[in-house]
Amino acid sequence: EPEVTQTPSHQVTQMGQEVILRCVPISNHLYFYWYRQILGQKVEFLVSFYNNEISEKSEIFDDQFSVERPDGSNFTLKIRSTKLEDSAMYFCASSSSVNQPQHFGDGTRLSIL
Amino acid sequence: GNSVTQMEGPVTLSEEAFLTINCTYTATGYPSLFWYVQYPGEGLQLLLKATKADDKGSNKGFEATYRKETTSFHLEKGSVQVSDSAVYFCALSDRGNYGGSQGNLIFGKGTKLSVKP
């Protein structure tokens, strides 16, 4: 069964550095999402992406964050000037349409030191 | 705003016990409701869903009924197995009123289930 893949599985970065989290959505999917889960807290929506542009974003997704689909397969989340509170598990998801369920990757655990 | 509340864990059961994980929601309109499961070391997997009131979602022996009058979507299984040990997340989509479409998901905090042999 096709699946969403995320790399790396664990990223350790110094505070203030930039980090790029990578996702390969399922190949025929058109809708892409990022969520995050701070340890012990809820999974929170960050951003949705369709037709090469952001369709919706939460208040968490401020100017520090950006997303990109640089080619036909990858979907990336960039975090500039990371802060300690950015430490979390980041999940990528994709769906073929808004009427179909979202498929999630295994997540990237981001640790900011 | 929209929100999901689910029972605090962890929940520890013996094999073949009956499982209930409570989930209630607050939403405007008519959201779609979901249960996702996360097995150790893996991502979130859709377990079941319901898109309108009185719908029952079911999968792998798990069931949940969309109760609009009580704004609930409790997860149940009649006889749990050790392999059901995982974290279970209740979620809603705030675009559920558009013909069952699924937009951005709003999750509960998750309930960890441990099943002992």
Coordinates of C-alpha atoms in Angstrom, one line a residue:
Chain A
E1 CA 0.0 0.0 0.0
P2 CA 1.4 3.5 -0.9
E3 CA 2.5 5.5 2.1
V4 CA 3.7 8.9 3.1
T5 CA 7.4 8.9 4.0
Q6 CA 9.2 11.5 6.1
T7 CA 12.9 12.2 6.6
P8 CA 14.7 12.3 8.8
S9 CA 13.0 10.4 11.6
H10 CA 14.9 12.4 14.2
Q11 CA 16.6 15.8 13.7
V12 CA 18.7 17.5 16.4
T13 CA 19.4 21.2 15.7
Q14 CA 21.0 24.1 17.6
M15 CA 18.7 26.9 18.6
G16 CA 18.7 29.7 16.0
Q17 CA 19.5 27.3 13.1
E18 CA 17.3 26.6 10.1
V19 CA 15.8 23.2 9.6
I20 CA 14.1 21.6 6.7
L21 CA 11.7 18.6 7.2
R22 CA 11.0 16.5 4.2
C23 CA 8.0 14.6 3.1
V24 CA 7.2 12.5 0.1
P25 CA 3.4 12.3 -0.1
I26 CA 1.5 9.5 -1.9
S27 CA 2.1 10.0 -5.6
N28 CA -1.4 10.7 -6.9
H29 CA -2.4 12.9 -3.9
L30 CA -3.1 16.6 -4.4
Y31 CA -3.6 17.9 -0.9
F32 CA -0.8 18.2 1.6
Y33 CA -0.7 19.0 5.3
W34 CA 1.7 19.5 8.2
Y35 CA 0.8 18.9 11.8
R36 CA 2.9 19.0 14.9
Q37 CA 2.7 17.4 18.4
I38 CA 4.6 18.8 21.3
L39 CA 5.3 16.1 23.8
G40 CA 2.3 15.4 25.9
Q41 CA 0.0 17.7 24.0
K42 CA -2.5 17.6 21.2
V43 CA -1.7 17.1 17.5
E44 CA -2.1 20.6 16.0
F45 CA -2.7 21.6 12.5
L46 CA -0.1 23.9 10.9
V47 CA -0.8 24.3 7.2
S48 CA -2.5 22.9 4.2
F49 CA -1.3 23.1 0.7
Y50 CA -3.0 22.6 -2.7
N51 CA -2.2 23.6 -6.2
N52 CA 1.2 24.9 -5.3
E53 CA -0.1 27.4 -2.7
I54 CA -1.1 27.5 1.0
S55 CA -4.8 27.0 1.3
E56 CA -5.1 27.4 5.0
K57 CA -2.7 28.0 8.0
S58 CA -3.1 28.1 11.7
E59 CA -1.9 30.9 14.0
I60 CA 1.1 28.7 14.9
F61 CA 2.3 29.0 11.3
D62 CA 3.9 32.4 11.4
D63 CA 6.7 34.0 9.4
Q64 CA 9.2 31.5 10.9
F65 CA 7.6 28.7 8.9
S66 CA 7.3 28.1 5.2
V67 CA 6.3 25.2 3.0
E68 CA 7.4 24.3 -0.5
R69 CA 6.8 21.6 -3.2
P70 CA 10.1 22.0 -5.0
D71 CA 9.5 19.2 -7.4
G72 CA 6.8 16.7 -8.3
S73 CA 7.4 14.4 -5.3
N74 CA 8.7 16.3 -2.2
F75 CA 6.8 18.6 0.2
T76 CA 9.0 20.4 2.7
L77 CA 8.5 22.4 5.9
K78 CA 11.2 24.9 6.7
I79 CA 11.6 26.4 10.1
R80 CA 13.9 29.5 10.3
S81 CA 15.7 30.5 13.4
T82 CA 14.5 27.6 15.5
K83 CA 13.4 28.1 19.1
L84 CA 13.4 25.7 22.0
E85 CA 9.6 25.5 21.8
D86 CA 9.8 24.2 18.2
S87 CA 10.8 20.9 19.7
A88 CA 8.0 18.5 18.7
M89 CA 7.0 15.6 16.5
Y90 CA 6.1 16.9 13.0
F91 CA 3.7 14.9 10.9
C92 CA 3.1 15.2 7.1
A93 CA -0.2 14.1 5.6
S94 CA -1.7 13.9 2.1
S95 CA -5.0 13.1 0.6
S96 CA -6.3 12.6 -3.0
S97 CA -9.2 15.0 -2.4
V98 CA -10.9 16.8 0.4
N99 CA -13.5 14.0 0.4
Q100 CA -10.9 11.3 1.1
P101 CA -9.1 10.6 4.4
Q102 CA -5.6 12.0 5.1
H103 CA -2.7 9.6 5.2
F104 CA 0.0 10.3 7.7
G105 CA 3.7 9.7 7.7
D106 CA 5.6 8.3 10.7
G107 CA 6.7 11.8 11.7
T108 CA 10.0 13.6 12.3
R109 CA 11.0 14.2 15.9
L110 CA 12.7 17.6 16.0
S111 CA 14.8 18.4 19.0
I112 CA 16.1 21.9 19.5
L113 CA 19.1 22.3 21.8
Chain B
G1 CA -13.9 27.4 18.3
N2 CA -13.9 23.8 17.4
S3 CA -12.4 21.3 19.9
V4 CA -12.1 17.7 20.8
T5 CA -11.9 16.3 24.3
Q6 CA -11.1 12.6 25.0
M7 CA -10.6 10.7 28.2
E8 CA -7.3 10.8 29.9
G9 CA -5.1 7.8 29.8
P10 CA -3.4 5.5 30.1
V11 CA -6.0 2.8 30.0
T12 CA -4.8 -0.7 31.0
L13 CA -7.0 -3.7 30.2
S14 CA -6.7 -7.4 30.2
E15 CA -7.0 -9.3 26.9
E16 CA -10.6 -9.9 25.9
A17 CA -11.9 -7.0 28.0
F18 CA -14.4 -4.5 26.7
L19 CA -13.0 -1.1 25.7
T20 CA -14.6 2.3 25.7
I21 CA -12.7 5.5 25.1
N22 CA -14.8 8.6 25.5
C23 CA -14.7 11.5 23.0
T24 CA -16.8 14.6 22.9
Y25 CA -16.5 17.5 20.6
T26 CA -17.5 21.2 20.2
A27 CA -18.1 22.4 16.7
T28 CA -20.2 24.7 14.6
G29 CA -22.0 23.2 11.7
Y30 CA -21.7 19.5 11.0
P31 CA -18.2 18.2 11.3
S32 CA -16.9 14.8 10.2
L33 CA -15.5 12.7 13.0
F34 CA -12.6 10.3 13.0
W35 CA -10.6 7.9 15.2
Y36 CA -6.9 7.6 14.4
V37 CA -4.5 5.1 15.9
Q38 CA -0.8 5.3 16.4
Y39 CA 1.1 2.1 17.0
P40 CA 4.5 2.3 18.7
G41 CA 7.1 3.8 16.4
E42 CA 4.6 4.5 13.6
G43 CA 2.5 7.3 12.2
L44 CA -1.2 8.1 12.5
Q45 CA -3.5 5.6 10.8
L46 CA -7.2 6.2 10.1
L47 CA -9.1 3.7 12.1
L48 CA -12.7 4.7 11.3
K49 CA -14.8 7.7 10.5
A50 CA -18.4 9.0 10.4
T51 CA -19.6 11.9 8.3
K52 CA -23.0 12.7 9.7
A53 CA -25.2 12.2 12.7
D54 CA -26.2 8.6 13.6
D55 CA -23.5 7.2 11.3
K56 CA -21.6 4.3 12.7
G57 CA -17.9 3.9 11.7
S58 CA -16.4 0.5 12.2
N59 CA -13.1 -1.3 11.4
K60 CA -11.1 -4.1 12.9
G61 CA -13.8 -4.8 15.6
F62 CA -13.8 -1.1 16.7
E63 CA -17.0 1.0 16.4
A64 CA -18.0 4.5 17.1
T65 CA -21.4 6.2 16.5
Y66 CA -21.8 9.9 15.7
R67 CA -24.1 11.2 18.4
K68 CA -25.1 14.8 17.6
E69 CA -27.5 15.1 20.6
T70 CA -24.6 14.4 23.0
T71 CA -21.8 15.7 20.7
S72 CA -20.0 12.4 21.3
F73 CA -18.1 9.8 19.3
H74 CA -17.0 7.2 21.8
L75 CA -14.8 4.4 20.6
E76 CA -15.7 0.8 21.6
K77 CA -14.4 -2.7 21.1
G78 CA -16.0 -5.8 22.5
S79 CA -12.8 -7.8 23.1
V80 CA -9.4 -6.2 22.9
Q81 CA -6.2 -7.9 22.0
V82 CA -2.6 -7.3 23.0
S83 CA -2.0 -6.1 19.4
D84 CA -4.5 -3.2 20.0
S85 CA -2.0 -1.6 22.4
A86 CA -1.5 1.9 20.9
V87 CA -2.4 5.6 21.3
Y88 CA -5.9 6.4 20.0
F89 CA -6.8 9.9 18.8
C90 CA -10.3 11.3 18.3
A91 CA -10.5 14.1 15.7
L92 CA -12.9 16.2 13.8
S93 CA -12.8 18.0 10.5
D94 CA -14.3 21.4 10.4
R95 CA -15.4 21.1 6.8
G96 CA -17.6 18.1 7.4
N97 CA -20.7 20.0 6.4
Y98 CA -19.5 20.1 2.8
G99 CA -20.8 16.8 1.6
G100 CA -18.5 14.9 4.0
S101 CA -15.4 16.5 2.8
Q102 CA -12.4 16.4 5.1
G103 CA -10.4 19.5 5.7
N104 CA -8.0 20.3 8.4
L105 CA -8.2 18.0 11.4
I106 CA -8.6 19.0 15.0
F107 CA -7.3 16.3 17.4
G108 CA -7.9 15.3 21.0
K109 CA -4.9 14.7 23.2
G110 CA -4.8 11.0 22.6
T111 CA -5.5 8.0 24.9
K112 CA -2.8 5.4 25.4
L113 CA -4.2 1.9 25.6
S114 CA -2.2 -1.0 27.0
V115 CA -3.6 -4.5 26.8
K116 CA -2.0 -7.2 29.0
P117 CA -2.1 -10.9 28.1

